[in-house]
Amino acid sequence: MKPKTTSFVLSLLVCLLVNDLRAQNLKNQQKLTKDLQVHLDSMQKVNGFPGVTLSVLLPNNRQIAMAAGTADPLQNITMRPQHRMLSGSNGKTLFIAAALVLATQDYYQLDDKIEHYLNDEPWFDRLPNASTITMRMLMNHTSGLEEYYGLGNFMSLVKQDPSRSFTPKETFEYLFDRQPLFPAGSDWGYADSNYILLGYILEKISGKSMYDLVETYVLKRHKLKQTEPSTKRKFKNLAVGNSRKGSPFPFEGPMVRHGKLVFNPQFEWMGGGFVSNVNDLSTWVKDLHNYREIDPFLLREMQVKVPAKTGKGHAYGLGIQIRPSTKFGDSYGHSGWFPGYLTDAVYFPDEDIAVAIQFNTDDIALLKISPYEYILIFTEMIVDHLKNG
């Protein structure tokens, strides 16, 4: 056989082999998608929650998305993977990325005391632990500040005027003159108040809007086109959330009425402050783990654990939850709650798999288990499929 003929035959064989592998991979992915969908449908029907969306980002960066149930039970609108929901505290992962970009640009250092930036404010000494809190403590919830939205007349104001907006200072001023939960740095206590105060400082020292920074450094660069700030009451393609009885907020039942949210979510801001869908969430939770705009040292600091009180073996980094699994190592990501909605998105670096899930209910009794436990169930299915075909 002539050399040119041999080369042609080899090239043809390689092409055939590649095409065969692609076809096999596609077949395997279709089977995985079908198995996950069947399981998701079964969970929704058995437990009776309104709807759910799920997105998986595989090691080959192929993305699978699916949904079950209804996006609007009253109008019987079928849930689709493209439906969006308020993602609650999961939005902290977007804000922490922008915050650490500012640190990379030398606007501040993690262990700077906040008094360095706030001591010219007439109200600064009224903050609990004012002189001992650092920027890092705000980020990992070890400041001793408590949650603002359960204090004073905040809930009454939201109920009286559902369209009302709040400035950052109007929210964290509920903390003024109160005793701290604990001395700064000595314990852990989760509170959006930490991030509201953090955002106030960062905007003051940078002269830039935190939402603009997230838009520039996260949403545009990572093509998160379905994620936007939750600063209004109307959103396109928003699933109707259903708030449980006994919610901390004075609203129960459907969270969308007459085409708009029953109250303005604007006040959440740095506490979460985004509407998103599961494809954007699974994409971002993996991208954050290796985010190139953040100095590698700061990226490692983001993953330094402090013990958290959210579950056995759980820890918190800077704007991320670090939770153990018995089979897949630590996961990195964040859960989220907003009245009527539950979200979780995590990345398992040992398996190179990202999974995001959203429910249009915050009634954990209907789910039976936490969103994170749902993620563990689906991750086990994915890993078994990848190993065994």
Coordinates of C-alpha atoms in Angstrom, one line a residue:
M1 CA 0.0 0.0 0.0
K2 CA 1.3 3.4 -1.0
P3 CA 2.1 6.0 1.8
K4 CA -0.6 8.4 0.7
T5 CA -3.1 5.6 0.6
T6 CA -2.0 4.4 4.1
S7 CA -2.4 7.9 5.5
F8 CA -5.9 8.3 4.0
V9 CA -7.0 4.9 5.4
L10 CA -5.7 5.8 8.9
S11 CA -7.4 9.2 8.7
L12 CA -10.6 7.5 7.7
L13 CA -10.4 5.0 10.6
V14 CA -9.7 7.8 13.1
C15 CA -12.7 9.8 11.8
L16 CA -14.9 6.7 12.1
L17 CA -13.7 6.0 15.6
V18 CA -14.3 9.6 16.7
N19 CA -17.8 9.6 15.2
D20 CA -18.5 6.3 16.9
L21 CA -17.3 7.6 20.3
R22 CA -19.4 10.8 19.8
A23 CA -22.5 8.7 19.0
Q24 CA -21.9 6.5 22.0
N25 CA -21.4 9.5 24.3
L26 CA -24.6 11.1 22.9
K27 CA -26.5 7.8 23.6
N28 CA -25.1 7.6 27.1
Q29 CA -26.0 11.2 27.8
Q30 CA -29.5 10.7 26.5
K31 CA -29.9 7.7 28.8
L32 CA -28.6 9.7 31.8
T33 CA -31.1 12.5 30.9
K34 CA -34.0 10.1 30.7
D35 CA -33.1 8.4 34.0
L36 CA -32.7 11.8 35.8
Q37 CA -36.0 13.0 34.4
V38 CA -37.9 9.9 35.5
H39 CA -36.5 10.3 39.0
L40 CA -37.3 14.0 39.1
D41 CA -40.9 13.4 37.9
S42 CA -41.3 10.7 40.5
M43 CA -40.0 12.9 43.4
Q44 CA -42.3 15.7 42.4
K45 CA -45.4 13.5 42.1
V46 CA -44.8 11.5 45.3
N47 CA -44.0 14.5 47.5
G48 CA -46.5 16.9 45.9
F49 CA -44.5 20.1 45.7
P50 CA -45.5 22.4 42.9
G51 CA -42.4 22.4 40.6
V52 CA -38.7 21.9 40.3
T53 CA -35.9 22.6 37.9
L54 CA -32.5 20.8 37.7
S55 CA -29.3 21.4 35.8
V56 CA -26.2 19.3 35.6
L57 CA -22.8 20.3 34.2
L58 CA -20.8 17.2 33.3
P59 CA -17.0 16.8 33.3
N60 CA -17.0 17.2 29.5
N61 CA -18.8 20.6 30.1
R62 CA -22.0 19.3 28.5
Q63 CA -25.1 20.6 30.3
I64 CA -28.3 18.7 31.0
A65 CA -31.4 20.6 32.2
M66 CA -34.9 19.4 33.0
A67 CA -38.0 20.3 35.0
A68 CA -41.0 18.7 36.6
G69 CA -44.4 19.9 37.9
T70 CA -45.9 23.3 37.4
A71 CA -44.5 26.9 37.2
D72 CA -47.9 28.3 38.1
P73 CA -50.3 25.8 39.7
L74 CA -53.3 28.2 39.5
Q75 CA -52.9 28.5 35.7
N76 CA -51.5 25.0 35.2
I77 CA -48.4 26.3 33.4
T78 CA -45.9 23.4 33.0
M79 CA -42.5 24.0 34.6
R80 CA -39.6 24.3 32.1
P81 CA -35.8 24.4 32.8
Q82 CA -35.8 28.0 31.4
H83 CA -38.1 29.2 34.1
R84 CA -36.4 31.6 36.6
M85 CA -36.8 31.9 40.3
L86 CA -35.5 34.2 43.1
S87 CA -32.3 32.5 44.1
G88 CA -32.0 34.0 47.6
S89 CA -28.6 33.7 49.4
N90 CA -27.1 31.8 46.4
G91 CA -26.5 35.3 45.0
K92 CA -23.8 35.9 47.6
T93 CA -21.5 33.8 45.3
L94 CA -21.9 36.5 42.7
F95 CA -21.3 39.4 45.1
I96 CA -18.3 37.6 46.7
A97 CA -16.6 37.3 43.3
A98 CA -17.0 41.0 42.7
A99 CA -15.8 41.8 46.3
L100 CA -12.7 39.6 45.8
V101 CA -12.0 41.3 42.4
L102 CA -11.8 44.6 44.3
A103 CA -9.4 43.0 46.8
T104 CA -7.3 41.8 43.9
Q105 CA -7.3 45.4 42.7
D106 CA -5.9 46.5 46.1
Y107 CA -9.0 48.4 47.3
Y108 CA -8.7 46.7 50.7
Q109 CA -7.3 43.6 52.4
L110 CA -9.3 40.8 54.0
D111 CA -8.1 41.5 57.6
D112 CA -8.6 45.3 57.5
K113 CA -10.9 46.4 60.3
I114 CA -14.1 48.0 59.0
E115 CA -13.5 51.0 61.2
H116 CA -10.7 52.0 58.8
Y117 CA -13.5 52.7 56.2
L118 CA -16.4 53.7 58.4
N119 CA -15.0 55.7 61.4
D120 CA -16.1 58.9 59.7
E121 CA -19.7 57.8 59.8
P122 CA -21.6 59.4 62.7
W123 CA -23.4 56.1 63.4
F124 CA -20.4 53.8 63.3
D125 CA -20.0 53.4 67.1
R126 CA -23.6 52.3 67.3
L127 CA -22.8 49.0 65.4
P128 CA -22.3 46.0 67.6
N129 CA -18.5 45.0 67.7
A130 CA -17.8 48.1 65.7
S131 CA -14.1 48.4 66.5
T132 CA -13.2 44.7 66.2
I133 CA -14.9 43.5 63.0
T134 CA -12.8 42.9 59.9
M135 CA -13.8 42.6 56.2
R136 CA -13.1 38.8 56.4
M137 CA -15.5 38.5 59.3
L138 CA -18.3 40.1 57.3
M139 CA -17.6 37.7 54.5
N140 CA -17.6 34.5 56.6
H141 CA -20.3 35.5 59.1
T142 CA -18.1 35.6 62.2
S143 CA -18.7 39.3 63.0
G144 CA -21.3 38.7 65.7
L145 CA -23.9 40.8 63.8
E146 CA -27.5 39.5 63.9
E147 CA -30.1 39.3 61.1
Y148 CA -31.8 42.6 60.5
Y149 CA -35.1 41.6 58.9
G150 CA -36.6 40.1 62.1
L151 CA -36.0 43.2 64.1
G152 CA -38.1 46.3 64.9
N153 CA -40.7 47.3 62.5
F154 CA -39.1 46.0 59.3
M155 CA -41.7 43.4 58.5
S156 CA -44.5 45.9 59.3
L157 CA -43.1 48.4 56.8
V158 CA -42.8 45.7 54.1
K159 CA -46.4 44.7 54.7
Q160 CA -47.7 48.3 54.8
D161 CA -46.0 49.2 51.5
P162 CA -45.1 46.2 49.4
S163 CA -43.5 48.4 46.7
R164 CA -41.2 50.2 49.1
S165 CA -37.4 50.2 48.6
F166 CA -34.9 50.3 51.4
T167 CA -31.4 51.9 51.4
P168 CA -28.6 49.7 52.8
K169 CA -28.4 52.0 55.8
E170 CA -32.1 51.6 56.4
T171 CA -31.7 47.9 56.8
F172 CA -28.5 47.6 58.9
E173 CA -29.5 50.5 61.2
Y174 CA -31.9 47.9 62.8
L175 CA -28.7 46.7 64.4
F176 CA -27.7 50.0 66.1
D177 CA -27.2 49.9 69.9
R178 CA -27.9 46.2 70.1
Q179 CA -25.7 43.6 71.9
P180 CA -23.6 41.4 69.5
L181 CA -24.4 37.7 69.2
F182 CA -20.8 37.0 70.3
P183 CA -17.4 38.8 70.3
A184 CA -16.2 39.3 66.8
G185 CA -14.3 36.3 65.4
S186 CA -15.2 34.0 68.2
D187 CA -18.2 32.1 66.7
W188 CA -20.3 31.8 63.6
G189 CA -23.8 33.3 63.0
Y190 CA -25.3 33.6 59.5
A191 CA -26.9 37.0 58.7
D192 CA -27.5 39.0 55.6
S193 CA -26.6 42.0 57.7
N194 CA -23.0 41.1 57.2
Y195 CA -23.3 41.4 53.4
I196 CA -25.4 44.5 53.5
L197 CA -22.7 46.2 55.5
L198 CA -20.0 44.8 53.3
G199 CA -21.6 46.1 50.2
Y200 CA -22.0 49.6 51.8
I201 CA -18.2 49.6 52.5
L202 CA -17.2 48.3 49.1
E203 CA -19.3 50.9 47.2
K204 CA -17.9 53.6 49.4
I205 CA -14.2 52.7 48.8
S206 CA -14.6 51.9 45.1
G207 CA -17.1 54.5 44.0
K208 CA -18.8 51.7 42.1
S209 CA -22.2 50.0 42.3
M210 CA -21.9 46.3 43.4
Y211 CA -24.6 45.4 40.9
D212 CA -22.5 47.1 38.2
L213 CA -19.4 45.2 39.3
V214 CA -21.3 41.9 39.2
E215 CA -22.6 42.7 35.7
T216 CA -19.0 43.5 34.5
Y217 CA -17.0 40.8 36.1
V218 CA -19.5 37.9 36.3
L219 CA -22.7 38.1 34.3
K220 CA -21.2 39.3 31.0
R221 CA -17.9 37.4 31.2
H222 CA -19.6 34.1 32.0
K223 CA -22.6 34.7 29.8
L224 CA -25.2 34.4 32.6
K225 CA -27.9 35.8 30.5
Q226 CA -30.8 34.6 32.6
T227 CA -29.5 36.2 35.8
E228 CA -30.4 39.7 36.8
P229 CA -30.7 41.8 39.9
S230 CA -34.0 41.4 41.9
T231 CA -34.7 45.1 42.2
K232 CA -38.3 45.2 40.9
R233 CA -41.5 43.3 41.1
K234 CA -41.9 42.1 37.5
F235 CA -39.6 39.6 35.8
K236 CA -39.9 37.7 32.5
N237 CA -40.3 33.9 32.7
L238 CA -40.6 33.9 36.5
A239 CA -42.1 30.8 38.1
V240 CA -44.7 31.5 40.7
G241 CA -43.3 30.8 44.2
N242 CA -45.4 29.5 47.0
S243 CA -44.6 30.7 50.5
R244 CA -45.3 28.3 53.4
K245 CA -47.6 29.1 56.4
G246 CA -45.6 30.6 59.2
S247 CA -43.0 32.2 57.0
P248 CA -40.9 34.9 58.6
F249 CA -42.3 37.3 56.0
P250 CA -45.9 38.5 56.3
F251 CA -47.0 36.8 53.1
E252 CA -48.3 33.3 52.4
G253 CA -49.3 31.4 49.3
P254 CA -48.5 32.5 45.8
M255 CA -45.7 35.1 45.6
V256 CA -46.7 36.3 42.2
R257 CA -50.2 37.9 41.8
H258 CA -51.5 39.8 38.8
G259 CA -48.2 39.3 37.1
K260 CA -45.9 40.8 39.8
L261 CA -44.3 39.8 43.1
V262 CA -46.4 40.5 46.1
F263 CA -43.6 42.6 47.5
N264 CA -40.5 44.3 46.3
P265 CA -37.4 42.1 46.8
Q266 CA -35.0 45.1 46.4
F267 CA -34.0 45.2 50.0
E268 CA -32.2 41.8 49.8
W269 CA -29.4 43.3 47.8
M270 CA -26.0 41.9 48.9
G271 CA -27.8 39.2 50.9
G272 CA -28.7 37.5 47.6
G273 CA -30.5 39.8 45.3
F274 CA -30.8 37.9 42.0
V275 CA -33.3 36.1 39.8
S276 CA -31.8 33.2 37.9
N277 CA -32.3 29.8 36.4
V278 CA -30.6 26.5 37.0
N279 CA -28.4 26.5 33.8
D280 CA -26.9 29.8 34.9
L281 CA -26.5 28.5 38.5
S282 CA -24.7 25.3 37.5
T283 CA -22.4 27.2 35.1
W284 CA -21.4 29.8 37.6
V285 CA -20.9 27.5 40.6
K286 CA -18.2 25.7 38.6
D287 CA -16.7 28.8 37.1
L288 CA -16.4 30.5 40.6
H289 CA -14.2 27.6 41.8
N290 CA -11.5 28.5 39.3
Y291 CA -12.3 32.2 38.8
R292 CA -9.3 33.8 37.0
E293 CA -10.2 37.5 37.8
I294 CA -9.4 36.7 41.5
D295 CA -5.9 36.5 42.8
P296 CA -5.0 32.8 43.4
F297 CA -4.2 33.7 47.0
L298 CA -7.6 35.2 47.6
L299 CA -9.2 32.3 45.8
R300 CA -7.6 29.9 48.3
E301 CA -8.7 32.2 51.2
M302 CA -12.3 32.0 49.9
Q303 CA -12.1 28.3 50.5
V304 CA -10.7 28.5 54.1
K305 CA -13.3 26.8 56.3
V306 CA -14.9 28.1 59.5
P307 CA -17.3 25.7 61.3
A308 CA -20.9 26.5 60.3
K309 CA -24.1 25.5 62.0
T310 CA -26.1 24.4 58.9
G311 CA -25.4 20.7 59.2
K312 CA -23.0 18.0 60.4
G313 CA -19.4 18.8 59.2
H314 CA -20.6 21.9 57.3
A315 CA -18.3 24.9 57.0
Y316 CA -18.4 28.4 55.5
G317 CA -15.7 30.1 53.5
L318 CA -16.0 33.6 52.0
G319 CA -19.4 33.8 50.5
I320 CA -19.6 30.0 49.9
Q321 CA -20.8 27.0 51.8
I322 CA -18.4 24.0 52.0
R323 CA -20.4 20.9 52.8
P324 CA -19.2 17.3 53.0
S325 CA -20.5 14.3 51.2
T326 CA -19.8 10.7 52.1
K327 CA -18.9 9.7 48.5
F328 CA -17.9 12.7 46.5
G329 CA -15.7 14.8 48.8
D330 CA -16.4 18.4 49.7
S331 CA -18.8 20.5 47.7
Y332 CA -18.5 24.2 47.1
G333 CA -21.5 26.5 46.5
H334 CA -24.5 28.0 48.3
S335 CA -28.1 27.4 49.1
G336 CA -30.7 30.1 48.9
W337 CA -34.1 30.9 50.4
F338 CA -36.5 33.7 49.4
P339 CA -40.2 33.6 50.3
G340 CA -41.7 31.0 48.0
Y341 CA -38.4 29.7 46.6
L342 CA -35.6 27.3 47.5
T343 CA -32.3 27.1 45.6
D344 CA -29.1 25.2 45.9
A345 CA -26.1 25.0 43.5
V346 CA -22.8 23.1 44.2
Y347 CA -19.6 22.0 42.5
F348 CA -17.9 18.7 43.4
P349 CA -14.3 19.3 42.3
D350 CA -13.3 15.6 42.9
E351 CA -15.9 14.5 40.3
D352 CA -15.8 17.8 38.2
I353 CA -19.6 17.9 38.4
A354 CA -21.8 20.9 39.1
V355 CA -25.5 20.5 40.0
A356 CA -28.1 23.2 40.6
I357 CA -31.7 22.8 41.7
Q358 CA -34.6 25.2 42.3
F359 CA -38.1 24.7 43.8
N360 CA -41.0 27.1 43.5
T361 CA -41.9 26.5 47.2
D362 CA -40.2 27.1 50.4
D363 CA -42.2 24.5 52.3
I364 CA -39.5 22.0 53.3
A365 CA -42.2 19.7 54.7
L366 CA -43.3 19.1 51.1
L367 CA -39.8 18.4 49.9
K368 CA -39.2 15.9 52.8
I369 CA -35.5 16.5 52.6
S370 CA -33.3 19.6 51.9
P371 CA -32.4 20.8 48.4
Y372 CA -28.8 19.8 49.1
E373 CA -29.9 16.2 49.8
Y374 CA -31.7 16.2 46.5
I375 CA -28.5 17.2 44.9
L376 CA -26.6 14.4 46.6
I377 CA -29.2 11.9 45.3
F378 CA -28.9 13.1 41.7
T379 CA -25.1 13.3 41.9
E380 CA -24.9 9.7 43.0
M381 CA -27.0 8.8 39.9
I382 CA -24.7 10.8 37.7
V383 CA -21.4 9.4 39.1
D384 CA -22.7 5.8 38.9
H385 CA -23.8 6.4 35.2
L386 CA -20.4 7.9 34.3
K387 CA -18.5 5.0 35.9
N388 CA -20.7 2.1 34.7
G389 CA -22.3 3.5 31.6

